[in-house]
CSV table of C-alpha atoms in Angstrom, one decimal:
chain,number,residue,atom,x,y,z
D,966,MET,CA,-24.5,-4.6,38.0
D,967,ALA,CA,-25.6,-4.0,34.3
D,968,ASP,CA,-22.4,-1.0,33.9
D,969,ALA,CA,-20.1,-3.4,35.4
D,970,GLU,CA,-18.9,-4.6,32.3
D,971,PRO,CA,-18.6,-1.2,30.4
D,972,ASP,CA,-16.6,0.2,33.3
D,973,SER,CA,-14.2,-3.0,33.7
D,974,SER,CA,-13.7,-2.7,29.6
D,975,ALA,CA,-12.8,1.3,30.3
D,976,SER,CA,-10.3,0.0,32.9
D,977,ALA,CA,-8.9,-2.3,31.2
D,978,ILE,CA,-8.5,-0.2,27.8
D,979,ASP,CA,-6.6,2.5,30.0
D,980,ARG,CA,-4.0,-0.3,31.5
D,981,ALA,CA,-3.4,-1.4,27.8
D,982,ILE,CA,-2.5,1.9,26.8
D,983,THR,CA,-0.1,2.4,29.8
D,984,SER,CA,1.5,-0.9,29.0
D,985,VAL,CA,1.6,0.2,25.4
D,986,LEU,CA,3.1,3.7,25.8
D,987,ALA,CA,5.8,2.4,28.4
D,988,SER,CA,6.9,0.0,26.0
D,989,LEU,CA,7.4,2.4,23.0
D,990,ASP,CA,10.7,4.8,23.0
D,991,GLY,CA,9.9,8.5,22.6
D,992,ILE,CA,6.2,8.7,23.5
D,993,SER,CA,5.7,8.9,27.0
D,994,GLU,CA,2.1,10.1,27.1
D,995,LEU,CA,-0.9,11.2,24.3
D,996,LYS,CA,-2.5,14.4,24.3
D,997,CYS,CA,-6.0,14.6,25.6
D,998,GLU,CA,-7.5,14.2,22.3
D,999,GLN,CA,-5.7,11.9,20.9
D,1000,GLU,CA,-6.3,9.4,24.1
D,1001,LYS,CA,-10.3,10.4,23.5
D,1002,ALA,CA,-10.2,9.3,20.2
D,1003,LEU,CA,-8.3,6.1,20.8
D,1004,LYS,CA,-10.2,5.4,23.7
D,1005,ALA,CA,-13.5,5.6,21.4
D,1006,PHE,CA,-12.5,3.6,18.9
D,1007,LEU,CA,-11.1,1.0,20.7
D,1008,SER,CA,-14.7,0.9,22.3
D,1009,GLY,CA,-16.3,0.5,19.0
D,1010,GLU,CA,-18.0,3.7,18.2
D,1011,ASP,CA,-17.3,6.1,15.3
D,1012,VAL,CA,-14.8,8.8,15.6
D,1013,LEU,CA,-14.1,12.1,13.4
D,1014,ALA,CA,-11.6,13.8,14.6
D,1015,LEU,CA,-10.4,17.5,13.5
D,1016,LEU,CA,-7.0,17.2,14.3
D,1017,PRO,CA,-4.5,20.3,13.1
D,1018,THR,CA,-1.4,19.4,11.1
D,1019,GLY,CA,1.3,18.1,13.1
D,1020,PHE,CA,-0.8,17.3,15.7
D,1021,GLY,CA,0.1,13.5,15.4
D,1022,LYS,CA,-3.3,12.0,14.2
D,1023,SER,CA,-1.4,9.2,12.7
D,1024,LEU,CA,-0.5,7.7,16.3
D,1025,ILE,CA,-4.1,7.3,17.0
D,1026,TYR,CA,-4.6,4.1,14.5
D,1027,GLN,CA,-1.0,3.2,14.8
D,1028,LEU,CA,-1.7,2.5,18.7
D,1029,VAL,CA,-4.6,0.4,17.9
D,1030,PRO,CA,-3.4,-3.0,17.2
D,1031,LEU,CA,-0.6,-2.9,19.7
D,1032,VAL,CA,-3.3,-1.6,22.6
D,1033,CYS,CA,-5.8,-4.4,21.2
D,1034,LYS,CA,-3.5,-7.0,21.5
D,1035,ALA,CA,-2.3,-5.8,25.4
D,1036,TYR,CA,-5.6,-6.1,26.0
D,1037,LEU,CA,-6.4,-9.1,24.8
D,1038,GLN,CA,-3.3,-10.9,26.7
D,1039,THR,CA,-4.4,-9.7,30.0
D,1040,GLU,CA,-8.1,-9.9,29.8
D,1041,GLY,CA,-8.7,-12.9,27.3
D,1042,GLU,CA,-12.4,-13.8,27.2
D,1043,ARG,CA,-13.1,-11.7,30.3
D,1044,SER,CA,-14.5,-9.0,28.2
D,1045,SER,CA,-16.9,-8.6,25.3
D,1046,LEU,CA,-14.5,-6.5,23.5
D,1047,PHE,CA,-13.0,-7.8,20.3
D,1048,PRO,CA,-14.4,-10.9,20.8
D,1049,GLY,CA,-13.1,-13.8,18.3
D,1050,VAL,CA,-10.0,-11.6,17.5
D,1051,GLU,CA,-6.3,-13.3,17.5
D,1052,ASN,CA,-4.4,-11.1,15.6
D,1053,PRO,CA,-5.9,-7.3,15.5
D,1054,ILE,CA,-6.1,-5.7,12.0
D,1055,VAL,CA,-6.6,-2.2,11.2
D,1056,ILE,CA,-6.9,-0.6,7.6
D,1057,VAL,CA,-6.4,2.5,6.4
D,1058,VAL,CA,-7.8,4.1,3.5
D,1059,SER,CA,-5.0,7.1,2.2
D,1060,PRO,CA,-5.7,9.3,-0.5
D,1061,LEU,CA,-1.4,9.1,-2.0
D,1062,VAL,CA,0.9,7.1,-2.3
D,1063,ALA,CA,3.5,8.8,-0.8
D,1064,LEU,CA,1.4,9.4,2.2
D,1065,MET,CA,1.2,5.3,2.3
D,1066,GLU,CA,4.8,4.6,1.9
D,1067,ASP,CA,5.6,7.2,4.9
D,1068,GLN,CA,3.1,5.9,7.0
D,1069,VAL,CA,4.4,2.5,6.5
D,1070,LYS,CA,7.8,3.6,7.4
D,1071,GLU,CA,6.8,5.3,10.9
D,1072,ALA,CA,4.1,2.5,11.8
D,1073,ALA,CA,7.5,0.2,11.4
D,1074,LYS,CA,9.4,2.5,13.7
D,1075,LEU,CA,7.2,1.6,16.5
D,1076,GLY,CA,7.4,-2.1,15.8
D,1077,ILE,CA,4.1,-2.5,14.0
D,1078,THR,CA,3.8,-4.4,10.9
D,1079,ALA,CA,2.6,-2.5,8.1
D,1080,ALA,CA,2.2,-2.6,4.2
D,1081,GLN,CA,0.1,-1.4,1.1
D,1082,LEU,CA,-1.8,-3.1,-1.0
D,1083,GLY,CA,-0.5,-3.9,-4.4
D,1084,GLY,CA,3.5,-4.1,-3.2
D,1085,THR,CA,5.5,-7.1,-2.3
D,1086,SER,CA,3.9,-8.0,1.0
D,1087,ASP,CA,0.4,-9.1,-0.9
D,1088,ASN,CA,0.7,-12.6,0.7
D,1089,ARG,CA,1.0,-11.3,4.5
D,1090,ILE,CA,-1.5,-9.2,3.9
D,1091,LEU,CA,-3.7,-12.1,2.6
D,1092,SER,CA,-2.6,-14.3,5.3
D,1093,GLY,CA,-3.7,-11.5,8.1
D,1094,SER,CA,-0.2,-11.1,9.3
D,1095,VAL,CA,0.0,-7.1,8.7
D,1096,GLN,CA,-1.4,-4.9,11.6
D,1097,LEU,CA,-2.0,-2.3,9.3
D,1098,VAL,CA,-3.1,-2.3,6.2
D,1099,PHE,CA,-2.6,0.5,3.7
D,1100,GLY,CA,-4.9,1.0,0.6
D,1101,SER,CA,-6.1,4.0,-1.8
D,1102,PRO,CA,-10.2,4.1,-2.0
D,1103,GLU,CA,-9.9,2.3,-5.5
D,1104,SER,CA,-8.3,-0.8,-4.1
D,1105,TRP,CA,-10.5,-1.1,-1.5
D,1106,ILE,CA,-13.7,-0.5,-3.4
D,1107,LEU,CA,-13.1,-1.3,-7.2
D,1108,ASN,CA,-10.7,-4.1,-6.4
D,1109,ASP,CA,-12.5,-7.7,-6.3
D,1110,LYS,CA,-9.5,-9.3,-5.0
D,1111,TRP,CA,-9.4,-6.7,-1.8
D,1112,ARG,CA,-13.4,-6.7,-1.2
D,1113,THR,CA,-13.0,-10.6,-1.2
D,1114,MET,CA,-10.3,-10.5,1.3
D,1115,LEU,CA,-12.5,-7.8,3.8
D,1116,ALA,CA,-15.1,-10.1,3.5
D,1117,SER,CA,-13.3,-13.7,4.3
D,1118,ALA,CA,-13.7,-15.2,7.9
D,1119,ARG,CA,-10.2,-14.0,8.9
D,1120,TYR,CA,-10.8,-10.7,8.3
D,1121,ARG,CA,-14.3,-10.4,9.4
D,1122,ARG,CA,-12.9,-12.2,13.2
D,1123,ASN,CA,-9.6,-10.0,13.0
D,1124,LEU,CA,-10.6,-6.7,11.9
D,1125,VAL,CA,-10.8,-4.1,14.9
D,1126,GLY,CA,-11.7,-0.9,12.9
D,1127,ILE,CA,-11.7,1.4,9.6
D,1128,VAL,CA,-9.9,4.8,9.3
D,1129,VAL,CA,-10.3,7.4,6.7
D,1130,ASP,CA,-7.4,9.4,6.5
D,1131,GLU,CA,-7.6,12.8,4.7
D,1132,VAL,CA,-11.5,12.3,5.1
D,1133,HIS,CA,-12.0,16.2,3.8
D,1134,MET,CA,-10.9,14.3,0.3
D,1135,MET,CA,-14.1,12.5,0.2
D,1136,HIS,CA,-16.3,15.2,-1.1
D,1137,LYS,CA,-13.8,17.4,-2.9
D,1138,TRP,CA,-12.2,14.2,-5.2
D,1139,GLY,CA,-15.2,11.6,-4.7
D,1140,GLN,CA,-18.2,14.1,-6.1
D,1141,GLY,CA,-18.4,15.7,-8.9
D,1142,LYS,CA,-19.3,19.9,-9.6
D,1143,LYS,CA,-21.4,21.5,-12.2
D,1144,GLY,CA,-22.4,18.4,-14.4
D,1145,LYS,CA,-18.2,17.1,-14.3
D,1146,PRO,CA,-17.5,13.7,-13.1
D,1147,ALA,CA,-16.0,13.1,-9.9
D,1148,PHE,CA,-11.9,13.5,-10.2
D,1149,ARG,CA,-12.1,9.6,-8.1
D,1150,GLU,CA,-15.3,8.4,-7.5
D,1151,ALA,CA,-14.2,5.5,-5.3
D,1152,PHE,CA,-13.7,8.6,-2.2
D,1153,SER,CA,-17.6,9.0,-2.1
D,1154,ARG,CA,-18.2,5.0,-2.0
D,1155,LEU,CA,-16.2,4.3,1.0
D,1156,GLY,CA,-19.3,3.7,2.8
D,1157,GLU,CA,-19.7,0.5,1.3
D,1158,LEU,CA,-16.9,-0.7,3.2
D,1159,ARG,CA,-19.3,-1.6,6.1
D,1160,SER,CA,-21.3,-3.8,4.0
D,1161,LEU,CA,-17.8,-5.8,3.7
D,1162,VAL,CA,-16.8,-6.1,7.2
D,1163,LYS,CA,-18.6,-7.5,10.7
D,1164,GLU,CA,-21.4,-5.3,11.7
D,1165,GLY,CA,-20.2,-3.1,14.6
D,1166,THR,CA,-16.9,-2.4,13.2
D,1167,PRO,CA,-16.4,1.4,14.0
D,1168,ILE,CA,-14.9,4.0,11.6
D,1169,LEU,CA,-12.2,6.6,12.5
D,1170,ALA,CA,-12.2,9.7,10.2
D,1171,LEU,CA,-9.4,11.5,10.3
D,1172,THR,CA,-8.4,15.7,9.0
D,1173,ALA,CA,-6.7,18.7,10.0
D,1174,SER,CA,-9.6,20.8,8.1
D,1175,ALA,CA,-13.3,20.3,7.4
D,1176,ASP,CA,-15.7,23.0,7.9
D,1177,ILE,CA,-19.1,22.3,9.1
D,1178,PRO,CA,-20.8,21.1,5.7
D,1179,SER,CA,-18.0,19.1,5.2
D,1180,ARG,CA,-17.7,17.1,8.3
D,1181,GLU,CA,-21.8,16.1,7.7
D,1182,ARG,CA,-21.0,15.1,4.2
D,1183,VAL,CA,-18.4,12.5,5.8
D,1184,ILE,CA,-20.9,11.4,8.1
D,1185,SER,CA,-23.1,10.7,6.0
D,1186,LEU,CA,-20.9,9.5,2.9
D,1187,LEU,CA,-19.6,7.0,5.8
D,1188,ASN,CA,-22.5,6.3,7.3
D,1189,MET,CA,-21.4,7.2,10.9
D,1190,GLN,CA,-23.5,6.4,13.7
D,1191,GLY,CA,-23.8,8.8,16.6
D,1192,ALA,CA,-20.1,9.4,16.0
D,1193,GLN,CA,-17.8,10.9,18.4
D,1194,ARG,CA,-17.0,14.5,17.2
D,1195,ILE,CA,-13.7,15.6,18.4
D,1196,HIS,CA,-12.1,19.1,17.2
D,1197,VAL,CA,-9.4,21.1,17.9
D,1198,SER,CA,-9.2,24.2,16.5
D,1199,PRO,CA,-6.5,24.5,13.5
D,1200,ASN,CA,-5.0,27.8,14.4
D,1201,LYS,CA,-1.3,27.6,15.1
D,1202,GLU,CA,0.5,30.3,16.9
D,1203,ASN,CA,4.2,29.4,15.3
D,1204,ILE,CA,2.8,30.4,12.0
D,1205,ARG,CA,3.2,34.0,10.4
D,1206,LEU,CA,0.6,34.8,7.9
D,1207,GLY,CA,1.5,37.0,5.2
D,1208,LEU,CA,-0.9,38.5,2.1
D,1209,MET,CA,0.5,40.3,-0.6
D,1210,LYS,CA,-1.2,41.4,-4.2
D,1211,VAL,CA,1.0,41.0,-7.1
D,1212,PRO,CA,1.0,41.6,-10.9
D,1213,ARG,CA,-0.1,39.0,-12.7
D,1214,ASP,CA,2.7,36.2,-13.9
D,1215,ASP,CA,5.5,38.8,-12.5
D,1216,LEU,CA,7.4,36.7,-10.4
D,1217,ARG,CA,9.9,38.9,-8.8
D,1218,CYS,CA,7.9,38.6,-5.6
D,1219,LEU,CA,10.0,35.0,-5.0
D,1220,ASP,CA,13.4,37.3,-5.6
D,1221,TRP,CA,14.1,36.6,-1.9
D,1222,VAL,CA,13.6,32.7,-2.2
D,1223,VAL,CA,16.4,33.3,-5.1
D,1224,LYS,CA,18.5,35.5,-2.5
D,1225,SER,CA,18.2,32.9,0.0
D,1226,ILE,CA,19.5,29.8,-2.0
D,1227,ARG,CA,22.3,32.0,-3.8
D,1228,ASP,CA,23.5,33.2,-0.2
D,1229,ASN,CA,23.0,29.2,1.9
D,1230,GLY,CA,23.2,27.1,-0.8
D,1231,GLU,CA,22.2,23.7,0.6
D,1232,SER,CA,22.0,25.4,4.2
D,1233,ALA,CA,18.8,27.8,3.0
D,1234,PRO,CA,15.3,27.0,4.7
D,1235,GLN,CA,13.2,24.7,2.8
D,1236,THR,CA,10.6,26.2,1.2
D,1237,ILE,CA,7.5,24.8,-0.3
D,1238,ILE,CA,5.6,26.8,-3.2
D,1239,TYR,CA,1.8,25.8,-3.9
D,1240,CYS,CA,0.9,26.4,-7.4
D,1241,LYS,CA,-2.7,26.5,-8.8
D,1242,SER,CA,-2.0,24.4,-11.9
D,1243,ILE,CA,1.3,22.3,-13.6
D,1244,LYS,CA,1.5,25.6,-15.8
D,1245,ALA,CA,2.1,27.8,-13.1
D,1246,ILE,CA,4.3,25.3,-11.4
D,1247,GLY,CA,6.7,25.4,-14.7
D,1248,MET,CA,6.5,29.3,-14.5
D,1249,VAL,CA,7.7,29.2,-11.1
D,1250,TYR,CA,10.5,26.7,-11.8
D,1251,HIS,CA,11.6,28.0,-15.0
D,1252,TYR,CA,11.9,31.6,-13.1
D,1253,LEU,CA,14.1,29.8,-9.9
D,1254,GLN,CA,16.0,28.3,-12.6
D,1255,ALA,CA,17.1,31.2,-14.8
D,1256,GLU,CA,17.7,33.4,-11.9
D,1257,LEU,CA,19.7,30.8,-10.1
D,1258,ALA,CA,21.8,29.4,-13.1
D,1259,GLU,CA,24.6,27.2,-11.7
D,1260,ASP,CA,23.7,28.0,-7.9
D,1261,ALA,CA,21.0,25.9,-8.5
D,1262,TRP,CA,23.4,23.0,-7.8
D,1263,VAL,CA,25.3,22.3,-4.8
D,1264,ASP,CA,28.5,23.6,-5.0
D,1265,LYS,CA,27.7,24.6,-8.8
D,1266,ASP,CA,28.0,20.8,-9.7
D,1267,PRO,CA,28.8,20.9,-13.4
D,1268,GLU,CA,27.7,17.2,-13.9
D,1269,ARG,CA,24.1,18.7,-12.7
D,1270,LYS,CA,23.4,15.8,-10.9
D,1271,THR,CA,19.7,15.3,-9.4
D,1272,LYS,CA,20.4,14.5,-5.8
D,1273,ASN,CA,22.6,18.0,-5.9
D,1274,HIS,CA,19.3,20.3,-7.3
D,1275,LEU,CA,18.5,22.9,-5.0
D,1276,ILE,CA,15.1,23.2,-7.2
D,1277,GLY,CA,12.6,20.5,-7.1
D,1278,ILE,CA,9.3,20.4,-8.5
D,1279,PHE,CA,6.5,17.8,-7.4
D,1280,HIS,CA,2.9,17.1,-9.4
D,1281,GLY,CA,1.0,14.2,-10.6
D,1282,ASN,CA,3.2,13.7,-13.6
D,1283,THR,CA,6.6,14.0,-11.9
D,1284,LEU,CA,9.1,11.5,-12.5
D,1285,PRO,CA,9.0,9.1,-9.9
D,1286,LYS,CA,12.8,9.3,-9.5
D,1287,HIS,CA,12.3,13.3,-8.9
D,1288,LYS,CA,9.2,12.7,-6.6
D,1289,GLN,CA,11.3,10.5,-4.3
D,1290,ASN,CA,14.2,13.1,-4.0
D,1291,VAL,CA,11.9,15.5,-3.2
D,1292,LEU,CA,10.5,13.0,-0.6
D,1293,SER,CA,13.7,12.5,0.9
D,1294,ALA,CA,14.7,15.6,1.0
D,1295,LEU,CA,11.8,16.8,2.7
D,1296,SER,CA,12.0,14.2,5.1
D,1297,GLU,CA,15.7,14.3,6.0
D,1298,ASP,CA,16.5,17.6,5.6
D,1299,GLY,CA,18.5,16.7,2.2
D,1300,ASN,CA,20.0,18.9,-0.4
D,1301,CYS,CA,16.5,20.0,-2.1
D,1302,ARG,CA,15.7,23.4,-0.5
D,1303,VAL,CA,12.6,24.9,-2.7
D,1304,ILE,CA,10.1,22.8,-4.0
D,1305,ALA,CA,7.2,24.1,-6.5
D,1306,ALA,CA,4.2,21.8,-6.0
D,1307,THR,CA,0.9,20.8,-6.4
D,1308,THR,CA,-1.4,19.8,-3.6
D,1309,ALA,CA,-0.3,16.3,-4.2
D,1310,LEU,CA,2.5,17.2,-2.1
D,1311,GLY,CA,2.7,16.8,1.7
D,1312,MET,CA,-0.9,15.9,2.1
D,1313,GLY,CA,-0.8,14.2,5.9
D,1314,MET,CA,3.4,13.9,5.3
D,1315,ASN,CA,5.6,15.1,8.3
D,1316,PHE,CA,8.3,17.3,6.7
D,1317,PRO,CA,9.6,18.4,9.7
D,1318,LYS,CA,12.2,21.3,8.6
D,1319,VAL,CA,10.0,23.4,6.3
D,1320,SER,CA,10.2,26.8,7.1
D,1321,SER,CA,8.4,28.6,4.7
D,1322,VAL,CA,5.4,28.2,2.8
D,1323,ILE,CA,4.0,30.3,-0.1
D,1324,LEU,CA,0.7,30.3,-1.7
D,1325,TYR,CA,1.2,31.2,-5.6
D,1326,GLY,CA,-2.5,31.6,-6.0
D,1327,PRO,CA,-5.1,31.2,-3.5
D,1328,PRO,CA,-6.3,27.5,-3.0
D,1329,ALA,CA,-10.2,26.9,-3.6
D,1330,ASP,CA,-11.3,26.7,0.1
D,1331,THR,CA,-10.1,27.3,3.4
D,1332,GLU,CA,-9.7,23.8,3.6
D,1333,GLY,CA,-7.0,24.2,1.2
D,1334,VAL,CA,-5.4,27.1,2.7
D,1335,LEU,CA,-5.0,25.1,6.3
D,1336,GLN,CA,-3.7,22.0,4.5
D,1337,GLN,CA,-0.9,24.0,2.6
D,1338,PHE,CA,0.1,26.4,5.2
D,1339,GLY,CA,0.4,23.4,8.1
D,1340,ARG,CA,3.2,21.8,5.8
D,1341,ALA,CA,5.5,24.4,7.7
D,1342,GLY,CA,6.6,24.5,11.6
D,1343,ARG,CA,5.8,21.0,12.2
D,1344,ASP,CA,8.5,20.5,15.0
D,1345,GLY,CA,6.9,23.9,16.9
D,1346,SER,CA,9.5,26.4,15.3
D,1347,ALA,CA,8.4,30.0,14.3
D,1348,VAL,CA,7.9,29.7,10.6
D,1349,ASN,CA,6.5,32.2,7.4
D,1350,ALA,CA,3.2,31.5,5.3
D,1351,ILE,CA,2.4,33.9,2.4
D,1352,LEU,CA,-0.2,34.0,0.0
D,1353,TYR,CA,0.6,36.0,-3.3
D,1354,TYR,CA,-2.7,37.0,-5.6
D,1355,HIS,CA,-3.6,39.1,-8.0
D,1356,GLY,CA,-6.4,40.7,-9.7
D,1357,THR,CA,-9.6,39.3,-8.3
D,1358,GLN,CA,-8.5,36.3,-7.2
D,1359,LEU,CA,-9.6,36.5,-3.6
D,1360,ILE,CA,-12.8,37.2,-4.7
D,1361,LYS,CA,-13.2,34.1,-7.0
D,1362,SER,CA,-12.0,31.8,-4.4
D,1363,ARG,CA,-14.7,32.5,-1.7
């Protein structure tokens, strides 16, 4: 009889998942790994899921409050799962504002109430009426207001899980290197969240790219106990890879991009050019602009309106209105057709129409390569990804 309760709970979770999926438009079933991660997380297990870009990682945690609610409606007090929970809440730690904004919109499409910390929904978040609560590591770790909220009776009762999205950034941004301070130290302190919430609250750590040492660091930093590890190869057969050595600062390698825009205008295939620095972004942008001249705008727009600009830039210092123009174009197939960017663009975001990705200089590690190449072909169509390098860059990046 000792095994009856776990078996009963597992069956009830299966029924709840089936019920929720039946109520959603466009989602008839889950992939095997999505379902495995969802069930383990709902059962109270820590989960480390390494799933490729475009695989549907976000759907796993988006479904949690819905499935939990459906489970409670049918099981009530008959199971020991989710004791005392009335309004299931999941908190999500996310590295970028743009990513949070995108995920809030995606959740709304599924009928899920979602919001990010520090916005117009703070009172609703505090009251416990928001199902998915997004926040940066700094908000969750360094802001006493949100720490106090997590430790409150309401959240200790209703919080059913913690999600850390793009978890590979924990050690990249959270830990210093060679005596230099960490870029964003709060990333390395996310394990503190466990001390604020009720004991046994599970953690779901998500990423598309983490080598074996990175996985072990993540598990250690988050104090994950007996974590369920779910891994799908990041290899994507629809992405054709290219590698080309070019002279230093010779941007003629981008002339095919110039030709594509000149010939096709706002119908040109969308391309992201990832650069290693803001200086390199400036070089790329000015080269494209100089080569295209008036052709850099839709119908040679004499007023040079931002919304009609076919070239965009995206980095940490880009003006908000220009960032929004780029994000809207990539999400909704707008006029901006080629974007020079740092890694600040695209991490975890769904850009369905990007058909080419260029790496103008190699990232520091293979995780960066996978993340940046993974921005292309998310709809499964055949796409191109090329890495341009000069001199000994590849040797230095090993």
